[in-house]
């Protein structure tokens, strides 16, 4: 297939499936916390608008949650089918970590999800808020274990090698490995930002159509506050994460910066360029002297290891990560700009009718998810050629499948995912285009003795829309 090897096809397949999957947990994390906040405000202030918004977003949450669960199951099987040698050699660490996720997060979510989605008229208000909060806590616990596993693969500690296999010797070191605090903070903030942008874009859609109900205006106001507060915090968290990566994975940072050698007494910030792996240089670069040193070392003349300091076979693909990183950073700056513009419009009393702002918010709707994907591409491709950094190479982790087999499975995944999850995303967007009043009062047409069998039952039928 296009001259790709079995290893490359296996990587593309896993990258494709995880890219589809990651957008759903990100929204799940943000919406669960948002719903908890809305319900708590309703109980505190007795304002029915908060209840209306909570029930409105709970139905979109149900669809998103269902797709996240289904898409996540596929990757668990891929570890065994496509990456069997990884499972055999490093599964002694990653296997228990994923098991802890099931025993904590999944059981917690399964225990309270039904109450949160269908228990509005069946349990007390305080108990329902507790159930919603437990679902939100479950999403954060799930993110914790996933990021512990991924962070250990990036900065492995607490192990020894016995007969070619990774044997854990210190679980505290493994769980609290050097990069996990930075990755967890960066990812959770990204999920909150992505959700705020989704909520803000939904509100902007309704405002542009002249729907200026209290629920829509409250939605817009809360989303813009969230973006204004979280965006600068995320930028600082990203900076700290970058410093941690420079300490533990300097080749990744060199690839991100397109930095090939240390001929000069400083590191420039390359704003634009085309890294050429074969020629070992970055072509057509537009660079600002010393700024790279300031960002990466917090000093005017600081230096970092260059790509030429590493053997060619140990260098990440700078051509890709150079640009995925800049996409992520560029969108982060745009998010901060949106928050500032919204604050200015709020100060001028134009938050709900300033059309350039509303258009900007609508266009930025998918920006958070795109930034998450760009960030994950950067961190995962930047880890190459290692699957466990410095311990297990990717080429030694892949299963012995032929190119035709992987080609057929990849094409099958592409077709099925586009059809299944594409339909699910379109349905979510269709729900979001309905005003809160149209969904929050939906009774699901259930008799008192009926119990929904699945999360999707919390959303109205297509025919009802």
PDB file of N, CA, C and O in Angstrom, residues 16 29 67 72 86 148 153 164 188 191 194 218 235 271 304 318 322 348 350 356 361 377 398 403-404 415 432 435:
ATOM      1  N   UNK A  16      -4.664   5.990  13.589  1.00  0.00           N
ATOM      2  CA  UNK A  16      -6.000   6.318  13.086  1.00  0.00           C
ATOM      3  C   UNK A  16      -7.057   6.016  14.139  1.00  0.00           C
ATOM      4  O   UNK A  16      -7.932   6.852  14.420  1.00  0.00           O
ATOM      5  N   UNK A  29     -14.619  14.129  29.479  1.00  0.00           N
ATOM      6  CA  UNK A  29     -14.010  14.710  30.683  1.00  0.00           C
ATOM      7  C   UNK A  29     -14.558  16.104  30.941  1.00  0.00           C
ATOM      8  O   UNK A  29     -14.962  16.449  32.050  1.00  0.00           O
ATOM      9  N   UNK A  67     -19.901   6.575  22.259  1.00  0.00           N
ATOM     10  CA  UNK A  67     -18.909   6.436  21.186  1.00  0.00           C
ATOM     11  C   UNK A  67     -17.499   6.309  21.736  1.00  0.00           C
ATOM     12  O   UNK A  67     -16.661   5.609  21.171  1.00  0.00           O
ATOM     13  N   UNK A  72     -12.837   2.902  22.248  1.00  0.00           N
ATOM     14  CA  UNK A  72     -11.730   2.519  23.115  1.00  0.00           C
ATOM     15  C   UNK A  72     -11.494   1.025  23.162  1.00  0.00           C
ATOM     16  O   UNK A  72     -10.363   0.564  23.351  1.00  0.00           O
ATOM     17  N   UNK A  86       5.171  -5.941  21.998  1.00  0.00           N
ATOM     18  CA  UNK A  86       5.094  -4.899  23.032  1.00  0.00           C
ATOM     19  C   UNK A  86       4.388  -5.439  24.267  1.00  0.00           C
ATOM     20  O   UNK A  86       4.848  -5.253  25.405  1.00  0.00           O
ATOM     21  N   UNK A 148      -0.758   7.825  33.101  1.00  0.00           N
ATOM     22  CA  UNK A 148       0.338   7.170  33.825  1.00  0.00           C
ATOM     23  C   UNK A 148       1.002   6.155  32.911  1.00  0.00           C
ATOM     24  O   UNK A 148       2.240   6.088  32.816  1.00  0.00           O
ATOM     25  N   UNK A 153       5.740   5.092  29.359  1.00  0.00           N
ATOM     26  CA  UNK A 153       6.345   4.737  28.072  1.00  0.00           C
ATOM     27  C   UNK A 153       7.256   5.856  27.570  1.00  0.00           C
ATOM     28  O   UNK A 153       8.207   5.608  26.818  1.00  0.00           O
ATOM     29  N   UNK A 164      14.955 -10.033  28.489  1.00  0.00           N
ATOM     30  CA  UNK A 164      14.329  -9.231  27.447  1.00  0.00           C
ATOM     31  C   UNK A 164      12.963  -8.677  27.804  1.00  0.00           C
ATOM     32  O   UNK A 164      12.336  -7.990  26.990  1.00  0.00           O
ATOM     33  N   UNK A 188      -5.721  17.300  30.798  1.00  0.00           N
ATOM     34  CA  UNK A 188      -7.002  17.646  31.408  1.00  0.00           C
ATOM     35  C   UNK A 188      -7.385  19.084  31.080  1.00  0.00           C
ATOM     36  O   UNK A 188      -8.554  19.376  30.758  1.00  0.00           O
ATOM     37  N   UNK A 191      -8.688  19.104  27.652  1.00  0.00           N
ATOM     38  CA  UNK A 191     -10.058  18.602  27.578  1.00  0.00           C
ATOM     39  C   UNK A 191     -11.052  19.674  28.012  1.00  0.00           C
ATOM     40  O   UNK A 191     -12.119  19.844  27.391  1.00  0.00           O
ATOM     41  N   UNK A 194     -11.203  22.219  25.151  1.00  0.00           N
ATOM     42  CA  UNK A 194     -11.931  21.686  23.997  1.00  0.00           C
ATOM     43  C   UNK A 194     -13.429  21.709  24.255  1.00  0.00           C
ATOM     44  O   UNK A 194     -14.230  22.041  23.364  1.00  0.00           O
ATOM     45  N   UNK A 218     -26.402  32.291  28.855  1.00  0.00           N
ATOM     46  CA  UNK A 218     -25.639  31.771  29.984  1.00  0.00           C
ATOM     47  C   UNK A 218     -24.552  30.815  29.489  1.00  0.00           C
ATOM     48  O   UNK A 218     -23.426  30.812  29.983  1.00  0.00           O
ATOM     49  N   UNK A 235      -1.121  27.490  28.626  1.00  0.00           N
ATOM     50  CA  UNK A 235       0.141  27.914  28.004  1.00  0.00           C
ATOM     51  C   UNK A 235       1.301  27.738  28.987  1.00  0.00           C
ATOM     52  O   UNK A 235       2.374  27.252  28.617  1.00  0.00           O
ATOM     53  N   UNK A 271      10.216  30.098  13.216  1.00  0.00           N
ATOM     54  CA  UNK A 271       8.774  30.260  13.049  1.00  0.00           C
ATOM     55  C   UNK A 271       8.263  29.439  11.877  1.00  0.00           C
ATOM     56  O   UNK A 271       7.165  28.872  11.938  1.00  0.00           O
ATOM     57  N   UNK A 304      20.518  23.809  23.668  1.00  0.00           N
ATOM     58  CA  UNK A 304      19.908  22.502  23.869  1.00  0.00           C
ATOM     59  C   UNK A 304      20.606  21.509  22.944  1.00  0.00           C
ATOM     60  O   UNK A 304      21.249  21.914  21.960  1.00  0.00           O
ATOM     61  N   UNK A 318      11.481  14.976  12.322  1.00  0.00           N
ATOM     62  CA  UNK A 318      11.313  16.418  12.538  1.00  0.00           C
ATOM     63  C   UNK A 318      10.350  17.035  11.528  1.00  0.00           C
ATOM     64  O   UNK A 318       9.650  18.003  11.847  1.00  0.00           O
ATOM     65  N   UNK A 322       7.652  19.055  13.755  1.00  0.00           N
ATOM     66  CA  UNK A 322       7.880  20.491  13.640  1.00  0.00           C
ATOM     67  C   UNK A 322       6.563  21.211  13.387  1.00  0.00           C
ATOM     68  O   UNK A 322       6.280  22.250  14.001  1.00  0.00           O
ATOM     69  N   UNK A 348     -17.853  45.854  26.934  1.00  0.00           N
ATOM     70  CA  UNK A 348     -18.617  46.822  26.136  1.00  0.00           C
ATOM     71  C   UNK A 348     -20.101  46.483  26.077  1.00  0.00           C
ATOM     72  O   UNK A 348     -20.869  47.179  25.405  1.00  0.00           O
ATOM     73  N   UNK A 350     -21.428  43.828  24.650  1.00  0.00           N
ATOM     74  CA  UNK A 350     -21.741  43.296  23.320  1.00  0.00           C
ATOM     75  C   UNK A 350     -21.433  41.801  23.208  1.00  0.00           C
ATOM     76  O   UNK A 350     -21.281  41.288  22.105  1.00  0.00           O
ATOM     77  N   UNK A 356     -18.677  39.605  14.829  1.00  0.00           N
ATOM     78  CA  UNK A 356     -17.317  39.071  14.616  1.00  0.00           C
ATOM     79  C   UNK A 356     -16.883  38.109  15.724  1.00  0.00           C
ATOM     80  O   UNK A 356     -16.256  37.087  15.448  1.00  0.00           O
ATOM     81  N   UNK A 361     -16.023  32.563  17.564  1.00  0.00           N
ATOM     82  CA  UNK A 361     -16.303  31.469  18.497  1.00  0.00           C
ATOM     83  C   UNK A 361     -16.819  30.240  17.758  1.00  0.00           C
ATOM     84  O   UNK A 361     -16.466  29.100  18.084  1.00  0.00           O
ATOM     85  N   UNK A 377       0.019  13.813  18.283  1.00  0.00           N
ATOM     86  CA  UNK A 377       0.925  13.458  17.179  1.00  0.00           C
ATOM     87  C   UNK A 377       2.354  13.875  17.535  1.00  0.00           C
ATOM     88  O   UNK A 377       3.313  13.134  17.289  1.00  0.00           O
ATOM     89  N   UNK A 398       6.243  -4.651  17.133  1.00  0.00           N
ATOM     90  CA  UNK A 398       5.135  -4.933  16.219  1.00  0.00           C
ATOM     91  C   UNK A 398       5.001  -6.432  15.964  1.00  0.00           C
ATOM     92  O   UNK A 398       5.982  -7.179  15.994  1.00  0.00           O
ATOM     93  N   UNK A 403       2.038  -7.231   4.863  1.00  0.00           N
ATOM     94  CA  UNK A 403       1.511  -5.956   4.353  1.00  0.00           C
ATOM     95  C   UNK A 403       0.075  -6.106   3.861  1.00  0.00           C
ATOM     96  O   UNK A 403      -0.779  -5.256   4.166  1.00  0.00           O
ATOM     97  N   UNK A 404      -0.281  -7.158   3.091  1.00  0.00           N
ATOM     98  CA  UNK A 404      -1.686  -7.289   2.651  1.00  0.00           C
ATOM     99  C   UNK A 404      -2.674  -7.379   3.808  1.00  0.00           C
ATOM    100  O   UNK A 404      -3.762  -6.795   3.750  1.00  0.00           O
ATOM    101  N   UNK A 415     -13.200   2.657   6.677  1.00  0.00           N
ATOM    102  CA  UNK A 415     -14.581   2.653   6.201  1.00  0.00           C
ATOM    103  C   UNK A 415     -15.556   2.582   7.380  1.00  0.00           C
ATOM    104  O   UNK A 415     -16.516   3.362   7.462  1.00  0.00           O
ATOM    105  N   UNK A 432     -26.777  19.483  19.117  1.00  0.00           N
ATOM    106  CA  UNK A 432     -26.263  20.777  19.571  1.00  0.00           C
ATOM    107  C   UNK A 432     -26.916  21.947  18.863  1.00  0.00           C
ATOM    108  O   UNK A 432     -26.988  23.050  19.413  1.00  0.00           O
ATOM    109  N   UNK A 435     -32.148  24.179  20.155  1.00  0.00           N
ATOM    110  CA  UNK A 435     -32.069  25.063  21.335  1.00  0.00           C
ATOM    111  C   UNK A 435     -32.244  24.263  22.611  1.00  0.00           C
ATOM    112  O   UNK A 435     -32.890  23.203  22.621  1.00  0.00           O
TER     113      UNK A 435
END
